[in-house]
Coordinates of C-alpha atoms in Angstrom, one line a residue:
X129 CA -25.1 -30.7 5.3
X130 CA -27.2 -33.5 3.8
X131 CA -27.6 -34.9 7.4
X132 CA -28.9 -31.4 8.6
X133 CA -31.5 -31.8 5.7
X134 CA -32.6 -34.9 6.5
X135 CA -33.1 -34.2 10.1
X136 CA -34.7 -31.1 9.2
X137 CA -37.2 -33.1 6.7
X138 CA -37.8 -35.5 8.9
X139 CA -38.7 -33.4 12.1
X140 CA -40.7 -31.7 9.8
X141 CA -42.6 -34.5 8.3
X142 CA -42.9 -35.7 12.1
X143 CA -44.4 -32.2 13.2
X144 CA -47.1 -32.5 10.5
X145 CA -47.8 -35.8 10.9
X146 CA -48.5 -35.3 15.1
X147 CA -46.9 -38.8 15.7
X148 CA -43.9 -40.1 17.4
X149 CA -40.6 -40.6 15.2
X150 CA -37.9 -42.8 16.1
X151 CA -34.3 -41.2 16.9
X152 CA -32.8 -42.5 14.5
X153 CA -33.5 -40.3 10.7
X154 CA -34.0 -42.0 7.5
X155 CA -30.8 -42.2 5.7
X156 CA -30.4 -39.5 3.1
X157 CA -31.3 -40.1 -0.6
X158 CA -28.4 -38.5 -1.9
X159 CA -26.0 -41.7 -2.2
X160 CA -22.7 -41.7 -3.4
X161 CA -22.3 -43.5 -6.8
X162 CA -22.1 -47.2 -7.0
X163 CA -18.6 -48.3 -7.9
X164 CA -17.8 -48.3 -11.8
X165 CA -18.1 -51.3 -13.2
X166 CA -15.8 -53.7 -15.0
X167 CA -17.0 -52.5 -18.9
X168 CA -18.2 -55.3 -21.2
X169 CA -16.5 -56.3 -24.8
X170 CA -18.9 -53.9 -27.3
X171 CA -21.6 -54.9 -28.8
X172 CA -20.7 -56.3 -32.2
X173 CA -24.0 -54.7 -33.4
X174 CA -23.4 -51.2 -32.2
X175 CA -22.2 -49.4 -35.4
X176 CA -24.6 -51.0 -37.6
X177 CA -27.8 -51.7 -35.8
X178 CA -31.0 -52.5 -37.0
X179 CA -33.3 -49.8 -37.8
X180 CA -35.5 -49.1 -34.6
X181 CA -38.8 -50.4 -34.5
X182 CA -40.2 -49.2 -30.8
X183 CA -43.0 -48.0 -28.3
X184 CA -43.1 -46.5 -25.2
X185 CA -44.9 -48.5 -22.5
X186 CA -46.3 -45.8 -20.0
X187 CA -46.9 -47.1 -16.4
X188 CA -47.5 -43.6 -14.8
X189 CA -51.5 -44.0 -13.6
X190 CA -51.2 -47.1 -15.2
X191 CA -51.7 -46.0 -18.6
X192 CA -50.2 -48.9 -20.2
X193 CA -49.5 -51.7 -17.5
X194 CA -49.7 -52.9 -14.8
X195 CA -53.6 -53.5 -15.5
X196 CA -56.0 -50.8 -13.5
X197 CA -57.9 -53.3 -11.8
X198 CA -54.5 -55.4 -10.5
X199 CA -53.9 -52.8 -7.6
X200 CA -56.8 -53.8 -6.4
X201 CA -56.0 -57.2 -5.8
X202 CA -55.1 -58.0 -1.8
X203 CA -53.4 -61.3 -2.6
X204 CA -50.2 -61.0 -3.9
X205 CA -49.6 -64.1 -5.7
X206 CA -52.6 -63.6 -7.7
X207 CA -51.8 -60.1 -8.7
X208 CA -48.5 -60.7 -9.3
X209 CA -49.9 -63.8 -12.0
X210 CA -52.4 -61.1 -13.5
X211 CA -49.3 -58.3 -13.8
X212 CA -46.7 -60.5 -15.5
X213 CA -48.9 -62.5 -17.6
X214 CA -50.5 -59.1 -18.7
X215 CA -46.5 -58.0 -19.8
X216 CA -46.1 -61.5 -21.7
X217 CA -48.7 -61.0 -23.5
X218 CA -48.2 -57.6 -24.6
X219 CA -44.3 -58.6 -25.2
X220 CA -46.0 -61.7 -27.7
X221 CA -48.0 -58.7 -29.0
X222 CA -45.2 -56.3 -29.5
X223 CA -43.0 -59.2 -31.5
X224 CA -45.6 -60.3 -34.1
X225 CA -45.4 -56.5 -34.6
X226 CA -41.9 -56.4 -35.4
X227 CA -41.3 -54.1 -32.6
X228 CA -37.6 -54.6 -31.4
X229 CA -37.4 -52.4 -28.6
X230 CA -39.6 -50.8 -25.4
X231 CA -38.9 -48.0 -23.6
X232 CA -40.3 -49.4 -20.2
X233 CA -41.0 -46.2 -17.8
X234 CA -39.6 -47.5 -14.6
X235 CA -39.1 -44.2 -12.5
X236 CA -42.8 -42.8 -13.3
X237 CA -42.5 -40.0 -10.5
X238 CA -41.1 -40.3 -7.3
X239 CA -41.5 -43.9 -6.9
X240 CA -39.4 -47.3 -8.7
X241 CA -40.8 -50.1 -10.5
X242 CA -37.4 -51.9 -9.4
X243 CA -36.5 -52.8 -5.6
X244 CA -34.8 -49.3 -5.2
X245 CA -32.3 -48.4 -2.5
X246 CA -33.3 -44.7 -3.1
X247 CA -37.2 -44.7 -3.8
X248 CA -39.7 -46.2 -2.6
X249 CA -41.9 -48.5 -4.6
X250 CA -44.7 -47.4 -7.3
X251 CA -47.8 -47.2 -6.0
X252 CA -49.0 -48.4 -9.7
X253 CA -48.0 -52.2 -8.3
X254 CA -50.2 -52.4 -5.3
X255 CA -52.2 -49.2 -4.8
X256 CA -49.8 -48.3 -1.8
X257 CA -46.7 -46.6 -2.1
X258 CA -43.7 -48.3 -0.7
X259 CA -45.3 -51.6 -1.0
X260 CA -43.0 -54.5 -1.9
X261 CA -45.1 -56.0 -4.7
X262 CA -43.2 -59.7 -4.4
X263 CA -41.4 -59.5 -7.3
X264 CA -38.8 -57.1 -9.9
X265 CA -41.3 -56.0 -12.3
X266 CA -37.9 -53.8 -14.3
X267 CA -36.3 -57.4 -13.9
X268 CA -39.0 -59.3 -15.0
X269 CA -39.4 -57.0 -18.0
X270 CA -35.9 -57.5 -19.0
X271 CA -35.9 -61.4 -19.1
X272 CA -38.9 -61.4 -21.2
X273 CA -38.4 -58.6 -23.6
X274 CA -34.6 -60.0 -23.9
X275 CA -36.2 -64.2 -24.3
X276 CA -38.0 -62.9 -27.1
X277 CA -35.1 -60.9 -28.9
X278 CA -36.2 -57.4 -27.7
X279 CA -34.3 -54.8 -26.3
X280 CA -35.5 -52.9 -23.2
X281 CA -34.7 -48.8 -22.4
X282 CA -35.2 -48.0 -18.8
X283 CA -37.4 -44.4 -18.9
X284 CA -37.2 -41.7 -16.5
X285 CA -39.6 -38.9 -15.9
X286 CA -36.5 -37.2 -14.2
X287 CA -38.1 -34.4 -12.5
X288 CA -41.8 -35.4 -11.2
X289 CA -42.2 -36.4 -8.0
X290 CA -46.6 -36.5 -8.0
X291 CA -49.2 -36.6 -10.6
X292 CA -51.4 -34.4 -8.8
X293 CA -51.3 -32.1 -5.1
X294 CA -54.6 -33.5 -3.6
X295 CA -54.5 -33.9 0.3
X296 CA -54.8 -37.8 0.2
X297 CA -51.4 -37.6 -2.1
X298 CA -49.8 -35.3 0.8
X299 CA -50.9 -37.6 3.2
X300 CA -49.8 -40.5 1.3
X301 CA -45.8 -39.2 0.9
X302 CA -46.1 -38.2 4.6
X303 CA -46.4 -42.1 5.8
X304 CA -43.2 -43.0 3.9
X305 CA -41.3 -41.2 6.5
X306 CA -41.2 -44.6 8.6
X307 CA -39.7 -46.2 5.4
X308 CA -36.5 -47.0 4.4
X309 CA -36.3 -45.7 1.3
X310 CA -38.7 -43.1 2.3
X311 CA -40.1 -40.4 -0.1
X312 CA -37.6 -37.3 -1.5
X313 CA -41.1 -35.8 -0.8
X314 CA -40.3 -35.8 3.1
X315 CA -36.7 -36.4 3.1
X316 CA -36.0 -33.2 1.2
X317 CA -38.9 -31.1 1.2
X318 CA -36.6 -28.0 0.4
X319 CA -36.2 -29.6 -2.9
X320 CA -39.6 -29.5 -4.2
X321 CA -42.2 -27.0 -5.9
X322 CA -45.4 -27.4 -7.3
X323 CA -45.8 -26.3 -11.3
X324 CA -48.4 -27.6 -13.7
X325 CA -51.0 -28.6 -10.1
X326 CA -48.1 -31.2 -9.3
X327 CA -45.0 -31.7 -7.0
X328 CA -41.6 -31.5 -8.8
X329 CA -37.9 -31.2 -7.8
X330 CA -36.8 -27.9 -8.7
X331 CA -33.9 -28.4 -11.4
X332 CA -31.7 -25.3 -10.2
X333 CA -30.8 -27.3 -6.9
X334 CA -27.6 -28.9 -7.8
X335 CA -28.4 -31.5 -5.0
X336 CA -31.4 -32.5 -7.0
X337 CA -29.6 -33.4 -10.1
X338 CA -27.3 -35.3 -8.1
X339 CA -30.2 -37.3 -7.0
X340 CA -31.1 -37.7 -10.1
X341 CA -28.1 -39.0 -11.6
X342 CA -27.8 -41.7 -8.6
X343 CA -31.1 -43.3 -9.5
X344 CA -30.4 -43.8 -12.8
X345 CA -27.0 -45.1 -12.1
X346 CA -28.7 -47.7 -9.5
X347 CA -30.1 -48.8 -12.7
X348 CA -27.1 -49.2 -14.8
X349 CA -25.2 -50.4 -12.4
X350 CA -27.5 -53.6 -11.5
X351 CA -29.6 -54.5 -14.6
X352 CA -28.7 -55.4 -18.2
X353 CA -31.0 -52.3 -19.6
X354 CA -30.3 -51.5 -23.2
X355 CA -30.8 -48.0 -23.1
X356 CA -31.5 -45.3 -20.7
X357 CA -34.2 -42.5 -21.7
X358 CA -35.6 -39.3 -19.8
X359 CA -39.0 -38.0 -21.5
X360 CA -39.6 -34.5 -21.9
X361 CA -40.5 -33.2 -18.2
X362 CA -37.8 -31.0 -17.6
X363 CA -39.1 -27.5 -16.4
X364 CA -42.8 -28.1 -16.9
X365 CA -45.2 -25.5 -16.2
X366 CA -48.4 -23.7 -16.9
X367 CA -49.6 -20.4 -16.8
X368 CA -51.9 -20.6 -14.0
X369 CA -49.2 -23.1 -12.1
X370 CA -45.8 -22.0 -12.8
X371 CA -42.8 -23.1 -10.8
X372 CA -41.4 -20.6 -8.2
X373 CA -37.8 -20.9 -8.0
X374 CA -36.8 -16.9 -7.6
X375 CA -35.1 -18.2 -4.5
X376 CA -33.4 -20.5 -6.3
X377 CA -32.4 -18.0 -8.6
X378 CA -31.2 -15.8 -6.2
X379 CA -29.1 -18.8 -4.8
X380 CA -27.1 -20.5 -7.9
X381 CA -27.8 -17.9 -10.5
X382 CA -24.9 -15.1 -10.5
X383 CA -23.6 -14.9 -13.8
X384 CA -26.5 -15.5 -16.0
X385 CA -28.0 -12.7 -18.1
X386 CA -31.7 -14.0 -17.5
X387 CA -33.5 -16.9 -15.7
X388 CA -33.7 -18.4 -18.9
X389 CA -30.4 -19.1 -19.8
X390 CA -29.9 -20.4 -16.5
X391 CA -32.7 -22.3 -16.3
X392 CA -31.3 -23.8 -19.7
X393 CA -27.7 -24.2 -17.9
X394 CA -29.4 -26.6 -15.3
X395 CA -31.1 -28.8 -17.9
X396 CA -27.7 -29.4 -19.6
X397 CA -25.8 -30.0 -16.5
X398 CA -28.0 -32.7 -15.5
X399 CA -28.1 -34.2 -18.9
X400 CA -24.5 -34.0 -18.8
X401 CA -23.8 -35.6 -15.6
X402 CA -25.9 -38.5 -16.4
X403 CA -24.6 -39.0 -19.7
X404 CA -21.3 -39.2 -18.4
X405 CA -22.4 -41.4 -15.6
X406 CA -24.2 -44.0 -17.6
X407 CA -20.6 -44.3 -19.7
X408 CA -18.7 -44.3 -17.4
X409 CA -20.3 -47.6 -15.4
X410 CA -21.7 -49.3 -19.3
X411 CA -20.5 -47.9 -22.4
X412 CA -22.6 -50.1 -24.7
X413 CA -25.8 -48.6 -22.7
X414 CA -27.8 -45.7 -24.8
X415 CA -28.3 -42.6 -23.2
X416 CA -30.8 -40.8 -25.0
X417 CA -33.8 -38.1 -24.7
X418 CA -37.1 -38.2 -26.3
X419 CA -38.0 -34.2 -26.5
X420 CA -41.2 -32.1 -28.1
X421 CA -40.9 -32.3 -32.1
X422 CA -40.4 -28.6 -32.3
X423 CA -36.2 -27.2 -30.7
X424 CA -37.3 -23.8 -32.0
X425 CA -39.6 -21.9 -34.5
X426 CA -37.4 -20.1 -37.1
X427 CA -39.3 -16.7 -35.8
X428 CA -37.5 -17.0 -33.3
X429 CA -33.9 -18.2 -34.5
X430 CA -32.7 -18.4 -37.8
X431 CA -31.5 -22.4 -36.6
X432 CA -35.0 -22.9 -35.8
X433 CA -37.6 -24.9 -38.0
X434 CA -40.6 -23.9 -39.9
X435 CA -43.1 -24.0 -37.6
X436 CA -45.5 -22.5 -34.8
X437 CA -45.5 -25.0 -32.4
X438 CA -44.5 -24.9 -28.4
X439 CA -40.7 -24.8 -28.7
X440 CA -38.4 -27.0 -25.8
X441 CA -35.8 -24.8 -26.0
X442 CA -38.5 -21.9 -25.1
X443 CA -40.7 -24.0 -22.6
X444 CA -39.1 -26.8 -21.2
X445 CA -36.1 -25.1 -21.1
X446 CA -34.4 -28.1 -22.7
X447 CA -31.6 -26.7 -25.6
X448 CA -32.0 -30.0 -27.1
X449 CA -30.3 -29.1 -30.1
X450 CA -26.8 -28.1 -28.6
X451 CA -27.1 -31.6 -26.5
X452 CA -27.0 -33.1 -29.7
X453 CA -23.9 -30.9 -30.9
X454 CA -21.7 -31.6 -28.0
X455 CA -22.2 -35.2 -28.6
X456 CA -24.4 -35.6 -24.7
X457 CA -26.5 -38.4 -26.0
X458 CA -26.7 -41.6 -28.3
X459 CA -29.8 -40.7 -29.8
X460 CA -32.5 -38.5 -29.3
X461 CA -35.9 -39.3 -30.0
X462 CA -38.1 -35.9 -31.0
X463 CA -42.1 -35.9 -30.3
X464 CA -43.0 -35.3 -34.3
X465 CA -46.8 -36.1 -33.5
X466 CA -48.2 -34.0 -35.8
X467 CA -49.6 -35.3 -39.6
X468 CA -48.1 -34.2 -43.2
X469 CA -51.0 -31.2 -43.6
X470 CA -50.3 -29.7 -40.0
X471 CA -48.9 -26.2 -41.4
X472 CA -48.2 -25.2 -37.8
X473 CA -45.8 -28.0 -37.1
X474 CA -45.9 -30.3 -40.7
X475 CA -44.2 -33.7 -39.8
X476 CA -41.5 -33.9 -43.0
X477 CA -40.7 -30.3 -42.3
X478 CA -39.4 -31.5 -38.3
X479 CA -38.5 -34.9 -39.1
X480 CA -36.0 -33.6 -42.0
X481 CA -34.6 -30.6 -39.7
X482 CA -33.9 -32.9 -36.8
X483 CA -32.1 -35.5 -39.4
X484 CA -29.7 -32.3 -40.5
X485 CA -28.9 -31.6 -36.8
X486 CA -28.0 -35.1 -36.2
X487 CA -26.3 -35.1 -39.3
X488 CA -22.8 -34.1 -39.0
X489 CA -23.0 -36.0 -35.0
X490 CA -22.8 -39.5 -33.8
X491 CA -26.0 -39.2 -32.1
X492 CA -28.8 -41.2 -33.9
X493 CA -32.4 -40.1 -34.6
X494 CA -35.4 -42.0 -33.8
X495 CA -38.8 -40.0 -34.5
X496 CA -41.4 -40.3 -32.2
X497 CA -45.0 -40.8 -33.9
X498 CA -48.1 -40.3 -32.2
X499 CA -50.1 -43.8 -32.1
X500 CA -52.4 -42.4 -30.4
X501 CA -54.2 -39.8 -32.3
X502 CA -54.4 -42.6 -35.5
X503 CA -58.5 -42.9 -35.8
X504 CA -59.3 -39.8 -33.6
X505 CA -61.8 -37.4 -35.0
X506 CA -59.7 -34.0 -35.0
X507 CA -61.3 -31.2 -36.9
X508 CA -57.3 -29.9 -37.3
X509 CA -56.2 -33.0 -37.8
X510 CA -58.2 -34.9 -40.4
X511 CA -56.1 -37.1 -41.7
X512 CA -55.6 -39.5 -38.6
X513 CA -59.2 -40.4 -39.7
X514 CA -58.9 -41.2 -43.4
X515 CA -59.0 -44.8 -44.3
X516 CA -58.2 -45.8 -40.5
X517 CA -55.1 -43.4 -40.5
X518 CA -53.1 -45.9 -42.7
X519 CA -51.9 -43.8 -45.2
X520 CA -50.0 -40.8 -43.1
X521 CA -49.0 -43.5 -40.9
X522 CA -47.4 -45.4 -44.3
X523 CA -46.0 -41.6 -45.4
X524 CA -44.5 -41.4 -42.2
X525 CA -43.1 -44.6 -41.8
X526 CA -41.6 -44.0 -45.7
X527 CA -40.3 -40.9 -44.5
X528 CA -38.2 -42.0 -41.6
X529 CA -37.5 -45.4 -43.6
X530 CA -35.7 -43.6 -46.9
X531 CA -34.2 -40.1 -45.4
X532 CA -30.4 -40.2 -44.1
X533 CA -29.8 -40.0 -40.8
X534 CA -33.4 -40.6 -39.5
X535 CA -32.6 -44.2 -37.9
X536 CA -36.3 -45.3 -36.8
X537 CA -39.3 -44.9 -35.6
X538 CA -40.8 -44.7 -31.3
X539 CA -44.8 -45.1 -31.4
X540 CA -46.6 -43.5 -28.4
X541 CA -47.7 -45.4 -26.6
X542 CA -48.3 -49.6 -26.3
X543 CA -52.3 -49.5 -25.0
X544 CA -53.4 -47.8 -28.3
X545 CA -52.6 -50.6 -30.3
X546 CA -55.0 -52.0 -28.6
X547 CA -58.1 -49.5 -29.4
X548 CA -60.6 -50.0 -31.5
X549 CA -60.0 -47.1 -33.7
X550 CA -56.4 -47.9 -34.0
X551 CA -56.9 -51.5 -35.4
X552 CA -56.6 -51.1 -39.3
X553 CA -53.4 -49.3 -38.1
X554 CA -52.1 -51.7 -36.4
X555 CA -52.8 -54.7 -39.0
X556 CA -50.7 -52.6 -41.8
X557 CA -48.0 -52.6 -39.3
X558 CA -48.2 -56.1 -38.7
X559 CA -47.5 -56.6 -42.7
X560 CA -45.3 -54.1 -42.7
X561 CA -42.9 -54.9 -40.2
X562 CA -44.1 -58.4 -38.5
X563 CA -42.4 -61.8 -38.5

């Protein structure tokens, strides 16, 4: 059946593209597992680790690194210099912080920042995708953060395969066909829909989630990574570009009581799956989530928190809460980027709740802060302003340093410590947690 896809895909891509295709197809992109490996003695560390101190490093449109104007840069040698010495520095950076971990986004959509047998290299690297940039940036990464006494969590956007649907991006995935790994874009067209003006897998196809779950093992499998973490793209949509998966619905949904629940069902199995994949070839690797701050309002369930906010559980279809209960992650990382006087969604009122759901579990809580609003103007949000943000960033930091169960802190994301606005910030961090 997966053959008959492929072929299917490829005559396809070969009929839009009004060129000549070779006889022989690419080789389907859903690959068995790789072979489980030998596990390693435990880490000594692992029941009582340090508290976490970490940042997300974003590399989707470059956000964070590789540097804009590297892409740009026709010889590869010299990019290559400007790309790695651009991570060293920010890893020097990140230390005299007292930062002890990054989550590194290596799978930003349907491309690899590692020399992947199943996608085909970033585009972010060299403007092209499926361009070899010369090197193993996730490798690279690893060696450095790990020289410098850092740990290093692999991140996944799990489900997005573009950023955007403009022609030139269509065009783009269409010339991968000739590649080996080509793009799931053209090798399994069947799999993908467009919700919030971009291309995603739909998360109903069980095929999909397979797919999934073999990238992230190609991970495990071959790099030392720390930690493995999927952000909170599940089922993403808006109202004026919703994801159409009735047909879906039709196909894998007997059973259900509503598209919801089912939708819900999918989310799980794949977090599942991959969960039990990740053990299975590392144990001492973390498996864990980073979801929006707010599970559920209470005006909607009596187990939900007391807030207003855009719910997962509602939205992303994510039932992040019952991952937690049936013990599918090591830790889970909420979005709480909301200040102390937000009514709608107050930052103690979400950071307690989520340390009571964690609390009778093994999984541990890290809460995710938002870095990047700290010296933004926000007429609902004043207080990122006051006195350079430091004092809710300090009441936050208390917070999550003195409640049970609330193991550390995520800050999103690495480029803002490098803002203007963000600098009186970032020197109180330095004397509060720096070497």
């Amino acid at each position: 059946m997966t053959r008959q896809i492929t072929r299917l895909a490829t005559f396809a891509a070969c009929a839009m593209l009004l060129v000549s295709c070779t006889s022989t197809p690419p080789k389907s992109l859903v690959t068995p597992l790789p072979p489980v490996a030998k596990h390693p003695l435990p880490d000594k560390n692992d029941k009582n680790p340090p508290p976490m101190r970490g940042i997300w490093l974003a590399t989707v449109s470059r956000l964070d690194w590789p540097p804009v104007s590297s892409a740009n840069i026709t010889n590869a040698n010299t990019r290559n210099a400007m790309q790695q010495k651009a991570l060293t520095d920010k890893l020097d950076k990140l230390k005299s912080l007292g930062i002890n971990t990054v989550f590194f986004q290596v799978k930003p959509d349907g491309t690899a920042l590692w020399p992947s047998k199943i996608l085909p290299w970033s585009d972010t690297l060299t403007g092209k995708i499926g361009v070899d940039p010369g090197y193993d940036p996730l490798l690279f990464m690893l060696e450095e953060a790990h020289k410098r006494g850092m740990k290093v969590h692999a991140w996944f956007n799990p489900y997005r395969v573009t950023t955007n649907t403009k022609p030139s991006t269509v065009a783009e995935l269409n010339r991968t066909i000739s590649l080996n790994p080509a793009s799931v874009f053209v090798l399994h067209r069947d799999w993908i829909r467009t919700a919030s003006d971009r291309y995603v897998l739909d998360p109903g196809i069980p095929e999909a989630r397979d797919w999934i779950t073999s990238i992230v093992a190609e991970v495990v499998a071959h790099y030392p990574v720390d930690g493995v973490q999927f952000d909170d793209y599940f089922y993403t949509e808006t109202p004026g570009s919703t994801l159409n998966d009735n047909q879906t619905f039709r196909q894998y949904g007997a059973g259900f009581a509503s598209k919801a629940d089912w939708r819900r069902h999918n989310t799980e199995m794949l977090i599942s799956q991959v969960s039990k994949t990740v053990k299975q070839l590392n144990p001492n690797v973390k498996f864990g989530v980073s979801p929006a701050g707010v599970w559920r309002n209470r005006s909607h369930d009596p187990a939900g928190s007391e807030t207003s906010g855009a719910a997962a559980y509602d939205e992303a279809f994510a039932d992040t809460r019952l991952w937690v209960q049936k013990g599918l992650l090591d830790y889970i990382a909420p979005q709480v980027y909301w200040p102390f006087s937000r009514k709608a969604a107050r930052y103690d009122v979400l950071a307690k709740w989520w340390a009571d759901v964690v609390k009778p579990t093994g999984t541990r809580l890290y809460i995710g802060v938002a870095l990047y609003k700290i010296g933004e103007p926000s007429r609902m949000e004043p207080d990122w302003t006051v006195n350079g943000g430091v004092p809710e960033l300090k009441k936050q930091l208390d917070l999550n340093e003195t409640v049970p169960h609330i193991d550390g802190t995520i800050l999103f994301r690495e480029d803002y410590l490098n803002q203007p606005q963000a600098q009186e910030a970032v020197n109180y961090l330095k004397t509060r947690w720096g070497s």
